[in-house]
Short mmCIF file of N, CA and C in Angstrom, two decimals:
data_model
loop_
_atom_site.label_atom_id
_atom_site.label_comp_id
_atom_site.label_asym_id
_atom_site.label_seq_id
_atom_site.Cartn_x
_atom_site.Cartn_y
_atom_site.Cartn_z
N MET A 256 17.36 -0.02 -1.25
CA MET A 256 16.13 -0.37 -0.61
C MET A 256 15.08 -1.01 -1.26
N THR A 257 14.46 -2.07 -0.75
CA THR A 257 13.09 -2.63 -1.40
C THR A 257 11.86 -1.84 -0.74
N LEU A 258 11.26 -1.62 -1.74
CA LEU A 258 9.94 -0.81 -1.05
C LEU A 258 8.96 -2.07 -0.66
N ALA A 259 8.50 -1.89 0.48
CA ALA A 259 7.43 -2.92 1.13
C ALA A 259 6.16 -2.28 1.51
N LEU A 260 5.31 -2.73 1.76
CA LEU A 260 3.93 -2.19 2.43
C LEU A 260 3.34 -3.35 3.16
N TYR A 261 3.13 -3.34 4.16
CA TYR A 261 2.53 -4.61 5.03
C TYR A 261 1.28 -4.27 5.52
N VAL A 262 0.24 -5.02 4.99
CA VAL A 262 -1.36 -4.94 5.33
C VAL A 262 -1.95 -6.01 5.91
N LEU A 263 -2.32 -5.54 7.10
CA LEU A 263 -2.85 -6.56 7.35
C LEU A 263 -4.41 -7.45 6.74
N ASP A 264 -3.84 -8.95 6.83
CA ASP A 264 -4.61 -10.00 6.04
C ASP A 264 -6.03 -10.06 6.51
N VAL A 265 -6.81 -8.80 5.95
CA VAL A 265 -8.37 -9.32 6.51
C VAL A 265 -9.21 -8.79 5.12
N PRO A 266 -10.01 -9.44 5.05
CA PRO A 266 -11.15 -9.03 4.01
C PRO A 266 -11.27 -7.14 3.66
N GLU A 267 -11.33 -6.56 4.77
CA GLU A 267 -11.64 -5.18 4.55
C GLU A 267 -10.56 -4.31 3.86
N PHE A 268 -9.27 -5.13 3.61
CA PHE A 268 -8.11 -4.69 2.78
C PHE A 268 -7.91 -5.04 1.56
N GLU A 269 -8.54 -6.12 1.04
CA GLU A 269 -8.68 -6.76 -0.23
C GLU A 269 -8.49 -5.73 -1.13
N THR A 270 -9.19 -5.22 -1.47
CA THR A 270 -9.46 -4.32 -2.54
C THR A 270 -8.11 -3.24 -2.76
N VAL A 271 -7.26 -3.27 -1.47
CA VAL A 271 -5.97 -2.30 -1.01
C VAL A 271 -5.09 -3.24 -1.76
N VAL A 272 -4.92 -4.58 -1.64
CA VAL A 272 -3.95 -5.40 -2.22
C VAL A 272 -4.46 -5.57 -3.61
N ALA A 273 -5.41 -5.25 -4.17
CA ALA A 273 -5.58 -5.23 -5.50
C ALA A 273 -5.35 -4.44 -6.01
N ALA A 274 -5.41 -3.25 -5.22
CA ALA A 274 -5.18 -2.18 -6.15
C ALA A 274 -3.21 -2.01 -6.21
N ALA A 275 -2.71 -2.51 -5.26
CA ALA A 275 -1.31 -2.73 -5.15
C ALA A 275 -0.75 -3.67 -6.30
N ARG A 276 -1.45 -4.71 -6.48
CA ARG A 276 -1.09 -5.71 -7.59
C ARG A 276 -1.22 -5.10 -8.78
N GLN A 277 -2.34 -4.21 -9.01
CA GLN A 277 -2.60 -3.66 -10.39
C GLN A 277 -1.20 -2.56 -10.58
N ALA A 278 -0.68 -2.14 -9.70
CA ALA A 278 0.53 -0.94 -9.46
C ALA A 278 1.64 -2.14 -9.85
N GLY A 279 1.52 -3.12 -9.82
CA GLY A 279 2.68 -3.95 -10.24
C GLY A 279 3.42 -4.49 -9.15
N MET A 280 3.07 -4.23 -7.76
CA MET A 280 3.50 -5.26 -6.68
C MET A 280 3.09 -6.57 -6.35
N ASP A 281 3.97 -7.21 -5.66
CA ASP A 281 3.73 -8.90 -5.42
C ASP A 281 3.16 -9.04 -3.83
N ALA A 282 2.23 -9.82 -3.59
CA ALA A 282 1.89 -10.00 -2.38
C ALA A 282 2.31 -11.54 -1.93
N ARG A 283 2.67 -11.50 -0.87
CA ARG A 283 2.88 -12.89 -0.10
C ARG A 283 2.57 -12.82 1.47
N SER A 284 1.95 -13.68 1.61
CA SER A 284 1.72 -13.82 3.53
C SER A 284 3.10 -13.61 4.35
N ALA A 285 2.40 -12.87 5.40
CA ALA A 285 3.87 -12.77 6.30
C ALA A 285 3.07 -12.79 7.49
N GLY A 286 2.67 -13.86 7.98
CA GLY A 286 2.05 -13.98 9.24
C GLY A 286 0.63 -13.42 9.31
N ASP A 287 -0.02 -12.70 10.13
CA ASP A 287 -1.28 -12.05 10.09
C ASP A 287 -1.38 -10.72 8.84
N TYR A 288 -0.07 -10.55 8.38
CA TYR A 288 -0.21 -9.28 7.31
C TYR A 288 0.24 -9.85 5.97
N LEU A 289 -0.36 -9.04 4.90
CA LEU A 289 0.68 -9.73 3.62
C LEU A 289 1.67 -8.77 3.54
N GLU A 290 2.44 -8.92 2.65
CA GLU A 290 3.50 -8.14 2.46
C GLU A 290 3.82 -7.62 1.02
N LEU A 291 3.45 -6.52 0.86
CA LEU A 291 3.37 -6.29 -0.84
C LEU A 291 4.82 -5.18 -1.36
N THR A 292 5.54 -6.04 -2.03
CA THR A 292 6.50 -5.31 -2.58
C THR A 292 6.81 -4.84 -4.22
N SER A 293 7.56 -4.21 -4.50
CA SER A 293 7.50 -3.68 -5.62
C SER A 293 9.09 -3.96 -6.45
N PRO A 294 9.20 -4.32 -7.69
CA PRO A 294 10.41 -4.33 -8.45
C PRO A 294 10.68 -3.11 -8.82
N THR A 295 9.99 -2.38 -8.43
CA THR A 295 10.40 -0.96 -8.80
C THR A 295 10.30 0.31 -7.55
N ASP A 296 11.17 1.55 -7.73
CA ASP A 296 11.31 2.36 -6.55
C ASP A 296 10.23 3.10 -6.08
N GLU A 297 9.52 2.98 -7.24
CA GLU A 297 8.20 4.10 -6.46
C GLU A 297 6.79 3.31 -6.93
N VAL A 298 6.04 3.68 -6.16
CA VAL A 298 4.54 3.05 -6.35
C VAL A 298 3.39 4.16 -6.12
N VAL A 299 2.60 4.53 -6.78
CA VAL A 299 1.38 5.08 -6.76
C VAL A 299 0.20 4.14 -6.70
N LEU A 300 -0.39 4.52 -5.52
CA LEU A 300 -1.75 3.68 -5.27
C LEU A 300 -3.05 4.82 -5.33
N ARG A 301 -4.08 4.24 -5.99
CA ARG A 301 -5.15 5.34 -6.22
C ARG A 301 -6.48 4.65 -5.56
N ARG A 302 -6.89 5.36 -4.44
CA ARG A 302 -8.25 4.53 -3.67
C ARG A 302 -9.32 4.82 -4.73
N GLU A 303 -9.08 5.71 -5.71
CA GLU A 303 -10.56 5.40 -6.44
C GLU A 303 -10.46 4.16 -7.45
N GLY A 304 -11.95 3.98 -7.04
CA GLY A 304 -12.17 2.44 -7.98
C GLY A 304 -11.75 1.37 -6.77
N THR A 305 -11.32 1.65 -5.56
CA THR A 305 -11.35 0.32 -4.45
C THR A 305 -12.37 0.05 -3.79
N GLY A 306 -13.36 1.45 -3.61
CA GLY A 306 -14.61 1.42 -3.11
C GLY A 306 -14.29 1.44 -1.68
N ILE A 307 -12.97 1.56 -1.23
CA ILE A 307 -12.83 1.58 0.69
C ILE A 307 -13.07 3.24 1.07
N ARG A 308 -13.53 3.39 2.16
CA ARG A 308 -14.04 4.56 2.89
C ARG A 308 -12.46 4.88 2.81
N THR A 309 -12.53 6.39 3.06
CA THR A 309 -11.37 7.20 3.41
C THR A 309 -10.60 6.78 4.69
N ALA A 310 -11.45 6.21 5.88
CA ALA A 310 -10.86 6.17 7.14
C ALA A 310 -9.90 4.73 7.15
N LEU A 311 -10.51 3.69 6.42
CA LEU A 311 -9.86 2.47 6.00
C LEU A 311 -8.64 2.63 5.20
N TRP A 312 -8.86 3.60 4.19
CA TRP A 312 -7.57 3.76 3.36
C TRP A 312 -6.53 4.16 4.14
N HIS A 313 -6.71 5.36 5.15
CA HIS A 313 -5.77 5.86 6.33
C HIS A 313 -5.07 4.62 6.59
N ALA A 314 -5.87 3.80 7.26
CA ALA A 314 -5.76 2.32 8.06
C ALA A 314 -4.63 1.67 7.55
N ALA A 315 -4.63 1.60 6.03
CA ALA A 315 -3.85 0.73 5.59
C ALA A 315 -2.05 0.61 5.94
N LEU A 316 -1.78 1.62 5.91
CA LEU A 316 -0.32 1.90 6.85
C LEU A 316 -0.24 1.31 8.03
N THR A 317 -1.10 1.17 8.55
CA THR A 317 -0.83 0.46 10.21
C THR A 317 -0.01 -0.70 10.36
N GLY A 318 0.17 -1.58 9.18
CA GLY A 318 0.83 -2.88 9.06
C GLY A 318 2.50 -2.26 9.26
N GLY A 319 2.96 -1.28 8.64
CA GLY A 319 4.41 -0.98 8.35
C GLY A 319 4.65 -0.64 6.91
N LEU A 320 5.71 0.11 6.81
CA LEU A 320 6.25 0.31 5.63
C LEU A 320 7.64 0.26 5.28
N ALA A 321 8.66 -0.45 4.54
CA ALA A 321 9.64 0.04 4.36
C ALA A 321 9.96 0.63 2.94
N GLY A 322 10.33 1.97 3.45
CA GLY A 322 10.50 2.98 2.18
C GLY A 322 10.03 4.12 2.98
N ARG A 323 9.70 5.13 1.94
CA ARG A 323 9.18 6.57 2.47
C ARG A 323 8.19 6.78 1.88
N ILE A 324 7.31 7.70 2.49
CA ILE A 324 5.82 8.19 1.88
C ILE A 324 6.36 9.32 1.17
N VAL A 325 6.18 9.70 -0.20
CA VAL A 325 5.99 10.52 -0.84
C VAL A 325 5.06 11.62 -0.81
N LEU A 326 3.66 10.93 -0.70
CA LEU A 326 2.62 11.70 -0.89
C LEU A 326 1.56 10.72 -0.30
N PHE A 327 0.57 11.05 0.69
CA PHE A 327 -0.53 10.23 1.14
C PHE A 327 -1.53 11.39 1.37
N THR A 328 -2.53 11.06 0.84
CA THR A 328 -3.82 11.91 0.77
C THR A 328 -5.13 10.88 0.71
N ALA A 329 -5.96 11.33 1.18
CA ALA A 329 -7.43 10.61 1.00
C ALA A 329 -7.60 9.80 -0.18
N ASP A 330 -6.74 10.31 -1.36
CA ASP A 330 -7.15 9.60 -2.73
C ASP A 330 -5.97 8.67 -3.13
N THR A 331 -4.65 9.34 -2.94
CA THR A 331 -3.14 9.04 -3.54
C THR A 331 -2.46 8.52 -2.45
N LEU A 332 -1.81 7.53 -2.51
CA LEU A 332 -0.36 6.89 -1.72
C LEU A 332 0.61 6.87 -2.56
N HIS A 333 1.62 7.45 -2.36
CA HIS A 333 2.92 7.20 -3.38
C HIS A 333 4.17 7.13 -2.27
N LEU A 334 4.48 5.82 -2.65
CA LEU A 334 5.45 5.38 -2.09
C LEU A 334 6.84 5.39 -2.76
N THR A 335 7.96 5.72 -2.42
CA THR A 335 9.37 5.23 -2.57
C THR A 335 10.35 4.48 -1.73
N GLY A 336 11.06 3.62 -2.63
CA GLY A 336 12.03 2.78 -1.85
C GLY A 336 13.31 3.35 -1.94
N ASP A 337 13.68 4.62 -2.68
CA ASP A 337 14.74 4.93 -2.87
C ASP A 337 15.53 5.28 -1.70
N GLY A 338 15.35 5.47 -0.51
CA GLY A 338 15.89 5.79 0.57
C GLY A 338 16.36 7.50 1.00
N ARG A 339 15.82 8.02 -0.07
CA ARG A 339 16.06 9.46 0.28
C ARG A 339 15.30 10.09 1.27
#
């Protein structure tokens, strides 16, 4: 399974997209969203350094996910596309 995270393409989520790119994810436009895909089965994103507030961090997942959430806290988002 390909791992993909869909994030609303608005300025408020630019730092989340930047963190995803730092983690090796690619971004492409998908309508009003950015589709963030990973060539690997697992990605860990960290809120630290993004400057994003906790509430907005939690809202980053509202666009959808192709994969599975391993861990989602106020500081860490660990995703996998392994289908387990």
